[in-house]
Amino acid sequence: IHWIPYRADILQRAAARGKPVMMDFYADWCGPCRVMDREVFQDPEVVDLGKAFVTVRVDLTRKHTQQEDLLRRYNIQGVPTVLFFDRNGQELKNLRVASYTDKAQILERMRKAVQIK
């Protein structure tokens, strides 16, 4: 997956392009995050389907100015957490991932998110 860093207007920009969003909350110090990065997000099938999304990474390795607001806004309890948003920028809460998740589960959620108009 080619991740782009989080920006405040990312959901609006994705909606303007008619694309769903996959947002990954990640940290270098998180072992399960690194495993998912290596074993799930580099898998050719996941990478290929990822092209249908705007793929955003919120890197929590070091504290940054937007961090507390983002954690509160999206109710992030820990990492890894992956959120999916429809083409209008609304979170698809039933697809949320809040722990290590394997390739099959990520692909299933990605496919569902892409099908929602």
Tab-separated table of C-alpha atoms in Angstrom:
chain	number	residue	atom	x	y	z
A	1	ILE	CA	0.000	0.000	0.000
A	2	HIS	CA	1.224	3.477	-0.798
A	3	TRP	CA	0.200	5.408	2.317
A	4	ILE	CA	-0.209	9.166	2.315
A	5	PRO	CA	0.122	11.099	5.575
A	6	TYR	CA	-3.061	12.318	7.260
A	7	ARG	CA	-4.253	15.830	6.390
A	8	ALA	CA	-7.298	17.596	7.840
A	9	ASP	CA	-9.027	17.806	4.431
A	10	ILE	CA	-8.322	14.219	3.352
A	11	LEU	CA	-11.911	12.941	3.645
A	12	GLN	CA	-13.308	15.894	1.687
A	13	ARG	CA	-10.660	15.443	-1.017
A	14	ALA	CA	-11.424	11.724	-1.300
A	15	ALA	CA	-15.183	12.420	-1.484
A	16	ALA	CA	-14.587	14.945	-4.265
A	17	ARG	CA	-12.806	12.169	-6.188
A	18	GLY	CA	-15.549	9.649	-5.353
A	19	LYS	CA	-13.124	7.318	-3.582
A	20	PRO	CA	-13.471	5.435	-0.312
A	21	VAL	CA	-10.766	5.871	2.339
A	22	MET	CA	-8.787	3.328	4.313
A	23	MET	CA	-7.126	5.035	7.296
A	24	ASP	CA	-4.438	3.171	9.230
A	25	PHE	CA	-3.469	4.285	12.744
A	26	TYR	CA	0.083	2.978	13.102
A	27	ALA	CA	3.211	3.323	15.255
A	28	ASP	CA	6.768	2.021	14.770
A	29	TRP	CA	6.816	0.804	18.402
A	30	CYS	CA	3.709	-1.356	17.777
A	31	GLY	CA	4.720	-4.950	16.971
A	32	PRO	CA	1.348	-5.970	15.451
A	33	CYS	CA	1.422	-2.791	13.294
A	34	ARG	CA	4.804	-3.772	11.844
A	35	VAL	CA	3.622	-7.337	11.198
A	36	MET	CA	0.507	-6.074	9.379
A	37	ASP	CA	2.634	-3.650	7.396
A	38	ARG	CA	4.925	-6.461	6.288
A	39	GLU	CA	2.506	-9.397	5.908
A	40	VAL	CA	-0.808	-7.755	5.002
A	41	PHE	CA	-0.244	-4.326	3.472
A	42	GLN	CA	2.562	-5.529	1.192
A	43	ASP	CA	0.593	-8.495	-0.140
A	44	PRO	CA	0.029	-8.049	-3.915
A	45	GLU	CA	-3.732	-8.664	-3.655
A	46	VAL	CA	-4.126	-6.078	-0.879
A	47	VAL	CA	-1.904	-3.598	-2.731
A	48	ASP	CA	-3.945	-4.025	-5.917
A	49	LEU	CA	-7.301	-3.519	-4.182
A	50	GLY	CA	-5.777	-0.608	-2.250
A	51	LYS	CA	-5.609	1.344	-5.512
A	52	ALA	CA	-9.397	1.776	-5.287
A	53	PHE	CA	-8.943	3.748	-2.042
A	54	VAL	CA	-7.317	6.869	-0.776
A	55	THR	CA	-4.973	5.148	1.685
A	56	VAL	CA	-4.063	7.300	4.663
A	57	ARG	CA	-1.674	6.555	7.497
A	58	VAL	CA	-1.842	8.342	10.828
A	59	ASP	CA	1.626	7.718	12.261
A	60	LEU	CA	1.511	7.807	16.054
A	61	THR	CA	5.181	6.882	16.517
A	62	ARG	CA	5.890	10.368	17.859
A	63	LYS	CA	3.373	12.785	19.341
A	64	HIS	CA	2.175	15.458	16.932
A	65	THR	CA	-0.141	18.432	17.186
A	66	GLN	CA	-3.250	16.747	15.726
A	67	GLN	CA	-2.820	13.475	17.594
A	68	GLU	CA	-5.093	14.001	20.614
A	69	ASP	CA	-7.851	15.472	18.444
A	70	LEU	CA	-7.685	12.534	16.004
A	71	LEU	CA	-7.682	9.927	18.771
A	72	ARG	CA	-10.762	11.553	20.324
A	73	ARG	CA	-12.568	12.218	17.031
A	74	TYR	CA	-12.245	8.613	15.845
A	75	ASN	CA	-12.340	6.991	19.314
A	76	ILE	CA	-8.994	5.266	18.833
A	77	GLN	CA	-8.164	3.080	21.819
A	78	GLY	CA	-4.893	1.654	20.521
A	79	VAL	CA	-2.932	0.564	17.491
A	80	PRO	CA	-3.211	-1.004	15.046
A	81	THR	CA	-6.592	0.447	14.142
A	82	VAL	CA	-7.850	0.627	10.562
A	83	LEU	CA	-10.904	2.685	9.644
A	84	PHE	CA	-12.886	2.567	6.417
A	85	PHE	CA	-14.881	5.485	5.042
A	86	ASP	CA	-17.414	5.457	2.222
A	87	ARG	CA	-17.226	7.671	-0.867
A	88	ASN	CA	-18.969	10.466	1.088
A	89	GLY	CA	-16.450	10.476	3.929
A	90	GLN	CA	-18.679	8.667	6.449
A	91	GLU	CA	-17.019	6.016	8.601
A	92	LEU	CA	-18.207	2.467	7.968
A	93	LYS	CA	-18.101	1.554	11.650
A	94	ASN	CA	-18.988	-2.102	11.086
A	95	LEU	CA	-15.727	-2.532	9.094
A	96	ARG	CA	-13.432	-1.067	11.761
A	97	VAL	CA	-10.363	-3.111	12.735
A	98	ALA	CA	-8.975	-2.528	16.250
A	99	SER	CA	-6.222	-5.147	16.546
A	100	TYR	CA	-3.936	-7.278	14.407
A	101	THR	CA	-5.989	-8.553	11.480
A	102	ASP	CA	-4.875	-10.965	8.787
A	103	LYS	CA	-4.930	-10.534	5.024
A	104	ALA	CA	-8.243	-12.370	4.522
A	105	GLN	CA	-10.096	-10.141	6.995
A	106	ILE	CA	-8.597	-6.941	5.578
A	107	LEU	CA	-9.474	-7.985	2.020
A	108	GLU	CA	-13.044	-8.792	3.076
A	109	ARG	CA	-13.457	-5.340	4.636
A	110	MET	CA	-11.814	-3.613	1.680
A	111	ARG	CA	-14.150	-5.374	-0.759
A	112	LYS	CA	-17.209	-4.374	1.268
A	113	ALA	CA	-16.042	-0.745	1.491
A	114	VAL	CA	-15.461	-0.551	-2.279
A	115	GLN	CA	-18.953	-1.918	-3.033
A	116	ILE	CA	-20.757	0.722	-0.954
A	117	LYS	CA	-21.829	3.607	-3.161
